[in-house]
Amino acid sequence: GKEVPGIQARMRLFLQFLGRLPGSSPHQGPLHLYHTITFGRPPTQVKVIVLDTRSYRDKHAIPSVGAWFRGVPILGKLTPLAAAASRYLATDILGWTQSHQGDILGEEQWAWLDKELESSPAAFHIVVSSIQVFTSTPFLESWGHFPAARDRLVSVLERHAPRGLLLVSGDVHFGEVASHPAPPHCEPPLMGNGSLVPVSWIPEVTSSGMTHSCTTSANTRLWCPIMLDAYESHRL
């Protein structure tokens, strides 16, 4: 989150690694990782909007206890389980997450997103989030642990109603398709001619784990399938 020291230095190294910021770049002012990429020209243009869900994020309702085990022999392997347990405790047991007002994007990025969507001529808009947006799973880090921020994101998307909207997320080491509203109220409305209207219905595709899955690790092999079966209300 935003409390991590040296964020600007980390951004510079990351951008240099990707070749987007040469080492001798005279860049002035603060760096940022959120950006857009466009393919083609109107009326068939595709705009990819990449969000930064890490650098400006507030703390969780309960800070992840997984960080306590990092670097500790043997216990370090329990980091994913400890982090998942703290999120579950905050969400399903204590209910603290529901009233959490923490933000994810920060005001500058919110303003940028608003501008990118406003009167966009693109035919398709792909919004990329590193973490899932509409999942109902409390164990995994997602926008669901920041309900005020998620509601704001939905509000921004519904207000601008960009054409061909699709959310793409990752992080969780499995793939699925979700939507807002969640099933069974997720049927996209139809126009008179039978074509779909991409308004008030927002699909999300989670594409994650090209080299391994959540069942690869010995720490998650047993509980991952159970978790996926227990929390599926968001899934199409």
mmCIF file of C-alpha atoms in Angstrom:
data_model
loop_
_atom_site.group_PDB
_atom_site.id
_atom_site.type_symbol
_atom_site.label_atom_id
_atom_site.label_comp_id
_atom_site.label_asym_id
_atom_site.label_seq_id
_atom_site.Cartn_x
_atom_site.Cartn_y
_atom_site.Cartn_z
ATOM 1 C CA GLY A 1 0.000 0.000 0.000
ATOM 2 C CA LYS A 2 0.893 3.685 0.042
ATOM 3 C CA GLU A 3 2.647 3.355 3.402
ATOM 4 C CA VAL A 4 5.502 1.372 1.829
ATOM 5 C CA PRO A 5 8.663 3.527 1.784
ATOM 6 C CA GLY A 6 10.415 4.455 -1.442
ATOM 7 C CA ILE A 7 7.421 4.049 -3.756
ATOM 8 C CA GLN A 8 8.790 6.488 -6.339
ATOM 9 C CA ALA A 9 12.131 4.673 -6.431
ATOM 10 C CA ARG A 10 10.307 1.366 -6.831
ATOM 11 C CA MET A 11 8.231 2.797 -9.673
ATOM 12 C CA ARG A 12 11.339 4.039 -11.451
ATOM 13 C CA LEU A 13 13.017 0.631 -11.245
ATOM 14 C CA PHE A 14 9.843 -1.092 -12.428
ATOM 15 C CA LEU A 15 9.401 1.225 -15.409
ATOM 16 C CA GLN A 16 13.074 0.900 -16.320
ATOM 17 C CA PHE A 17 12.752 -2.886 -16.186
ATOM 18 C CA LEU A 18 9.823 -2.695 -18.615
ATOM 19 C CA GLY A 19 11.762 -0.351 -20.879
ATOM 20 C CA ARG A 20 9.265 2.455 -20.430
ATOM 21 C CA LEU A 21 11.711 4.741 -18.643
ATOM 22 C CA PRO A 22 15.365 4.725 -19.767
ATOM 23 C CA GLY A 23 17.919 4.950 -16.991
ATOM 24 C CA SER A 24 19.079 8.352 -18.215
ATOM 25 C CA SER A 25 15.549 9.716 -18.598
ATOM 26 C CA PRO A 26 15.250 13.402 -17.637
ATOM 27 C CA HIS A 27 11.700 12.751 -16.396
ATOM 28 C CA GLN A 28 10.572 15.424 -13.966
ATOM 29 C CA GLY A 29 7.815 15.187 -11.398
ATOM 30 C CA PRO A 30 6.264 12.152 -9.713
ATOM 31 C CA LEU A 31 6.031 8.900 -11.630
ATOM 32 C CA HIS A 32 2.914 6.767 -11.881
ATOM 33 C CA LEU A 33 2.203 3.267 -13.137
ATOM 34 C CA TYR A 34 -1.405 3.705 -14.247
ATOM 35 C CA HIS A 35 -1.671 4.281 -17.982
ATOM 36 C CA THR A 36 -3.703 3.630 -21.111
ATOM 37 C CA ILE A 37 -2.897 1.795 -24.325
ATOM 38 C CA THR A 38 -5.001 2.211 -27.457
ATOM 39 C CA PHE A 39 -5.182 -0.094 -30.448
ATOM 40 C CA GLY A 40 -6.585 0.957 -33.794
ATOM 41 C CA ARG A 41 -8.671 3.979 -34.619
ATOM 42 C CA PRO A 42 -12.335 4.866 -34.149
ATOM 43 C CA PRO A 43 -14.841 3.433 -34.777
ATOM 44 C CA THR A 44 -13.107 0.122 -33.959
ATOM 45 C CA GLN A 45 -10.591 1.424 -31.441
ATOM 46 C CA VAL A 46 -9.771 -0.573 -28.298
ATOM 47 C CA LYS A 47 -8.660 1.293 -25.179
ATOM 48 C CA VAL A 48 -6.907 -0.609 -22.388
ATOM 49 C CA ILE A 49 -6.941 1.235 -19.064
ATOM 50 C CA VAL A 50 -4.392 -0.149 -16.609
ATOM 51 C CA LEU A 51 -5.031 0.766 -12.976
ATOM 52 C CA ASP A 52 -2.467 0.886 -10.185
ATOM 53 C CA THR A 53 -4.158 -0.841 -7.260
ATOM 54 C CA ARG A 54 -1.097 -0.949 -5.033
ATOM 55 C CA SER A 55 0.810 2.335 -4.826
ATOM 56 C CA TYR A 56 -2.025 4.489 -3.448
ATOM 57 C CA ARG A 57 -3.974 1.877 -1.502
ATOM 58 C CA ASP A 58 -4.945 2.454 2.120
ATOM 59 C CA LYS A 59 -4.490 -0.223 4.755
ATOM 60 C CA HIS A 60 -6.966 -3.058 5.129
ATOM 61 C CA ALA A 61 -9.527 -3.029 7.938
ATOM 62 C CA ILE A 62 -7.183 -5.515 9.622
ATOM 63 C CA PRO A 63 -3.574 -5.253 8.401
ATOM 64 C CA SER A 64 -2.439 -8.542 6.926
ATOM 65 C CA VAL A 65 -0.677 -10.635 9.541
ATOM 66 C CA GLY A 66 1.003 -12.519 6.719
ATOM 67 C CA ALA A 67 3.744 -9.881 6.675
ATOM 68 C CA TRP A 68 4.787 -10.934 10.170
ATOM 69 C CA PHE A 69 6.038 -14.284 8.879
ATOM 70 C CA ARG A 70 8.063 -13.076 5.893
ATOM 71 C CA GLY A 71 11.723 -13.951 6.181
ATOM 72 C CA VAL A 72 11.137 -16.292 9.111
ATOM 73 C CA PRO A 73 12.341 -19.848 8.434
ATOM 74 C CA ILE A 74 9.505 -22.378 8.096
ATOM 75 C CA LEU A 75 6.898 -19.834 9.264
ATOM 76 C CA GLY A 76 7.496 -17.844 6.085
ATOM 77 C CA LYS A 77 5.731 -20.597 4.160
ATOM 78 C CA LEU A 78 2.585 -19.830 6.148
ATOM 79 C CA THR A 79 2.372 -16.264 4.819
ATOM 80 C CA PRO A 80 -0.454 -16.945 2.293
ATOM 81 C CA LEU A 81 -2.535 -18.787 4.876
ATOM 82 C CA ALA A 82 -2.014 -16.125 7.547
ATOM 83 C CA ALA A 83 -2.949 -13.340 5.131
ATOM 84 C CA ALA A 84 -6.083 -15.203 4.026
ATOM 85 C CA ALA A 85 -7.073 -15.826 7.641
ATOM 86 C CA SER A 86 -6.790 -12.134 8.556
ATOM 87 C CA ARG A 87 -8.992 -11.124 5.608
ATOM 88 C CA TYR A 88 -11.585 -13.762 6.511
ATOM 89 C CA LEU A 89 -11.565 -12.579 10.127
ATOM 90 C CA ALA A 90 -12.132 -8.948 9.119
ATOM 91 C CA THR A 91 -14.863 -9.765 6.605
ATOM 92 C CA ASP A 92 -16.937 -12.764 7.664
ATOM 93 C CA ILE A 93 -16.280 -12.966 11.408
ATOM 94 C CA LEU A 94 -15.941 -9.392 12.686
ATOM 95 C CA GLY A 95 -17.713 -7.642 9.821
ATOM 96 C CA TRP A 96 -15.266 -4.739 9.897
ATOM 97 C CA THR A 97 -14.706 -4.735 6.156
ATOM 98 C CA GLN A 98 -18.289 -3.713 5.361
ATOM 99 C CA SER A 99 -17.781 -0.289 6.962
ATOM 100 C CA HIS A 100 -14.177 0.179 5.877
ATOM 101 C CA GLN A 101 -13.742 3.503 4.060
ATOM 102 C CA GLY A 102 -10.247 2.827 2.756
ATOM 103 C CA ASP A 103 -9.388 3.776 -0.813
ATOM 104 C CA ILE A 104 -7.441 1.949 -3.515
ATOM 105 C CA LEU A 105 -6.702 4.400 -6.325
ATOM 106 C CA GLY A 106 -6.126 7.761 -4.648
ATOM 107 C CA GLU A 107 -7.734 11.012 -5.777
ATOM 108 C CA GLU A 108 -5.246 11.756 -8.559
ATOM 109 C CA GLN A 109 -5.813 8.368 -10.172
ATOM 110 C CA TRP A 110 -9.590 8.680 -9.764
ATOM 111 C CA ALA A 111 -9.477 11.994 -11.631
ATOM 112 C CA TRP A 112 -7.323 10.416 -14.344
ATOM 113 C CA LEU A 113 -9.724 7.484 -14.744
ATOM 114 C CA ASP A 114 -12.673 9.848 -14.992
ATOM 115 C CA LYS A 115 -10.915 11.792 -17.733
ATOM 116 C CA GLU A 116 -9.963 8.648 -19.671
ATOM 117 C CA LEU A 117 -13.562 7.446 -19.737
ATOM 118 C CA GLU A 118 -15.177 10.789 -20.452
ATOM 119 C CA SER A 119 -16.372 10.961 -24.062
ATOM 120 C CA SER A 120 -13.977 8.190 -25.086
ATOM 121 C CA PRO A 121 -14.409 7.343 -28.791
ATOM 122 C CA ALA A 122 -13.183 3.753 -28.355
ATOM 123 C CA ALA A 123 -15.515 0.907 -29.266
ATOM 124 C CA PHE A 124 -14.132 -1.347 -26.532
ATOM 125 C CA HIS A 125 -12.808 -0.461 -23.085
ATOM 126 C CA ILE A 126 -10.753 -2.972 -21.096
ATOM 127 C CA VAL A 127 -10.092 -1.891 -17.513
ATOM 128 C CA VAL A 128 -7.236 -3.844 -15.922
ATOM 129 C CA SER A 129 -7.043 -4.363 -12.159
ATOM 130 C CA SER A 130 -4.293 -6.444 -10.594
ATOM 131 C CA ILE A 131 -6.750 -7.706 -7.963
ATOM 132 C CA GLN A 132 -10.288 -9.004 -8.407
ATOM 133 C CA VAL A 133 -13.143 -6.522 -8.310
ATOM 134 C CA PHE A 134 -16.411 -8.438 -7.902
ATOM 135 C CA THR A 135 -15.367 -11.632 -6.136
ATOM 136 C CA SER A 136 -17.339 -12.715 -3.072
ATOM 137 C CA THR A 137 -14.351 -14.606 -1.647
ATOM 138 C CA PRO A 138 -13.156 -12.999 1.618
ATOM 139 C CA PHE A 139 -9.899 -14.942 1.768
ATOM 140 C CA LEU A 140 -8.287 -13.281 -1.248
ATOM 141 C CA GLU A 141 -7.210 -9.673 -1.571
ATOM 142 C CA SER A 142 -9.763 -7.796 -3.673
ATOM 143 C CA TRP A 143 -11.754 -4.603 -4.071
ATOM 144 C CA GLY A 144 -14.303 -6.300 -1.820
ATOM 145 C CA HIS A 145 -12.116 -5.432 1.175
ATOM 146 C CA PHE A 146 -12.505 -1.769 0.207
ATOM 147 C CA PRO A 147 -16.273 -1.529 -0.354
ATOM 148 C CA ALA A 148 -16.355 2.274 -0.576
ATOM 149 C CA ALA A 149 -13.727 2.215 -3.327
ATOM 150 C CA ARG A 150 -15.506 -0.579 -5.185
ATOM 151 C CA ASP A 151 -18.812 1.295 -5.045
ATOM 152 C CA ARG A 152 -17.045 4.365 -6.379
ATOM 153 C CA LEU A 153 -15.538 2.376 -9.242
ATOM 154 C CA VAL A 154 -18.932 0.973 -10.197
ATOM 155 C CA SER A 155 -20.420 4.469 -10.005
ATOM 156 C CA VAL A 156 -17.737 5.879 -12.319
ATOM 157 C CA LEU A 157 -18.199 3.073 -14.834
ATOM 158 C CA GLU A 158 -21.978 3.326 -14.794
ATOM 159 C CA ARG A 159 -21.896 7.104 -15.129
ATOM 160 C CA HIS A 160 -19.682 7.064 -18.207
ATOM 161 C CA ALA A 161 -21.098 3.786 -19.575
ATOM 162 C CA PRO A 162 -18.114 3.175 -21.886
ATOM 163 C CA ARG A 163 -18.841 1.001 -24.886
ATOM 164 C CA GLY A 164 -17.710 -2.606 -24.858
ATOM 165 C CA LEU A 165 -16.689 -2.526 -21.205
ATOM 166 C CA LEU A 166 -14.753 -5.460 -19.746
ATOM 167 C CA LEU A 167 -12.806 -5.713 -16.491
ATOM 168 C CA VAL A 168 -9.721 -7.941 -16.458
ATOM 169 C CA SER A 169 -8.103 -9.008 -13.185
ATOM 170 C CA GLY A 170 -5.558 -11.529 -11.938
ATOM 171 C CA ASP A 171 -3.505 -12.299 -8.819
ATOM 172 C CA VAL A 172 -5.419 -15.333 -7.547
ATOM 173 C CA HIS A 173 -3.851 -18.181 -9.567
ATOM 174 C CA PHE A 174 -7.113 -19.406 -11.053
ATOM 175 C CA GLY A 175 -9.454 -18.155 -13.748
ATOM 176 C CA GLU A 176 -13.148 -17.303 -13.609
ATOM 177 C CA VAL A 177 -15.800 -14.963 -14.987
ATOM 178 C CA ALA A 178 -17.825 -12.723 -12.671
ATOM 179 C CA SER A 179 -20.191 -9.805 -13.097
ATOM 180 C CA HIS A 180 -21.889 -6.842 -11.495
ATOM 181 C CA PRO A 181 -24.678 -7.221 -10.595
ATOM 182 C CA ALA A 182 -23.911 -10.730 -9.434
ATOM 183 C CA PRO A 183 -25.943 -13.705 -10.677
ATOM 184 C CA PRO A 184 -28.852 -14.312 -10.945
ATOM 185 C CA HIS A 185 -29.444 -10.591 -11.597
ATOM 186 C CA CYS A 186 -26.704 -10.239 -14.180
ATOM 187 C CA GLU A 187 -28.609 -10.633 -17.435
ATOM 188 C CA PRO A 188 -27.505 -7.755 -19.683
ATOM 189 C CA PRO A 189 -30.450 -5.725 -20.991
ATOM 190 C CA LEU A 190 -31.523 -5.964 -24.607
ATOM 191 C CA MET A 191 -32.295 -3.232 -27.077
ATOM 192 C CA GLY A 192 -35.291 -3.454 -29.346
ATOM 193 C CA ASN A 193 -33.181 -5.006 -32.082
ATOM 194 C CA GLY A 194 -31.933 -7.718 -29.731
ATOM 195 C CA SER A 195 -28.385 -6.393 -29.324
ATOM 196 C CA LEU A 196 -26.774 -6.186 -25.902
ATOM 197 C CA VAL A 197 -26.508 -2.869 -24.097
ATOM 198 C CA PRO A 198 -23.283 -2.614 -22.041
ATOM 199 C CA VAL A 199 -24.887 -0.412 -19.400
ATOM 200 C CA SER A 200 -25.521 -1.395 -15.754
ATOM 201 C CA TRP A 201 -23.947 -4.796 -16.432
ATOM 202 C CA ILE A 202 -20.202 -5.089 -15.926
ATOM 203 C CA PRO A 203 -18.413 -8.372 -16.705
ATOM 204 C CA GLU A 204 -15.066 -9.310 -15.167
ATOM 205 C CA VAL A 205 -12.662 -11.928 -16.452
ATOM 206 C CA THR A 206 -9.994 -13.157 -14.059
ATOM 207 C CA SER A 207 -7.046 -14.503 -16.004
ATOM 208 C CA SER A 208 -4.375 -15.753 -13.682
ATOM 209 C CA GLY A 209 -1.908 -18.559 -13.230
ATOM 210 C CA MET A 210 -0.475 -19.293 -16.666
ATOM 211 C CA THR A 211 2.358 -21.313 -15.130
ATOM 212 C CA HIS A 212 0.691 -22.718 -12.016
ATOM 213 C CA SER A 213 -2.596 -22.668 -10.130
ATOM 214 C CA CYS A 214 -3.791 -22.283 -6.557
ATOM 215 C CA THR A 215 -3.631 -26.063 -6.224
ATOM 216 C CA THR A 216 0.072 -26.211 -7.126
ATOM 217 C CA SER A 217 1.387 -25.107 -3.742
ATOM 218 C CA ALA A 218 1.289 -27.558 -0.870
ATOM 219 C CA ASN A 219 0.018 -24.757 1.395
ATOM 220 C CA THR A 220 -3.095 -24.095 -0.685
ATOM 221 C CA ARG A 221 -3.706 -27.405 -2.450
ATOM 222 C CA LEU A 222 -6.331 -28.585 0.026
ATOM 223 C CA TRP A 223 -8.252 -25.442 0.907
ATOM 224 C CA CYS A 224 -8.310 -23.766 -2.519
ATOM 225 C CA PRO A 225 -10.954 -26.085 -4.075
ATOM 226 C CA ILE A 226 -13.042 -25.831 -0.897
ATOM 227 C CA MET A 227 -12.868 -22.035 -1.015
ATOM 228 C CA LEU A 228 -13.848 -21.924 -4.683
ATOM 229 C CA ASP A 229 -16.887 -24.114 -4.038
ATOM 230 C CA ALA A 230 -17.956 -22.185 -0.933
ATOM 231 C CA TYR A 231 -17.812 -18.716 -2.513
ATOM 232 C CA GLU A 232 -19.303 -18.716 -5.984
ATOM 233 C CA SER A 233 -22.181 -16.223 -5.856
ATOM 234 C CA HIS A 234 -20.236 -13.744 -8.006
ATOM 235 C CA ARG A 235 -19.406 -16.293 -10.683
ATOM 236 C CA LEU A 236 -21.161 -16.655 -14.036
#
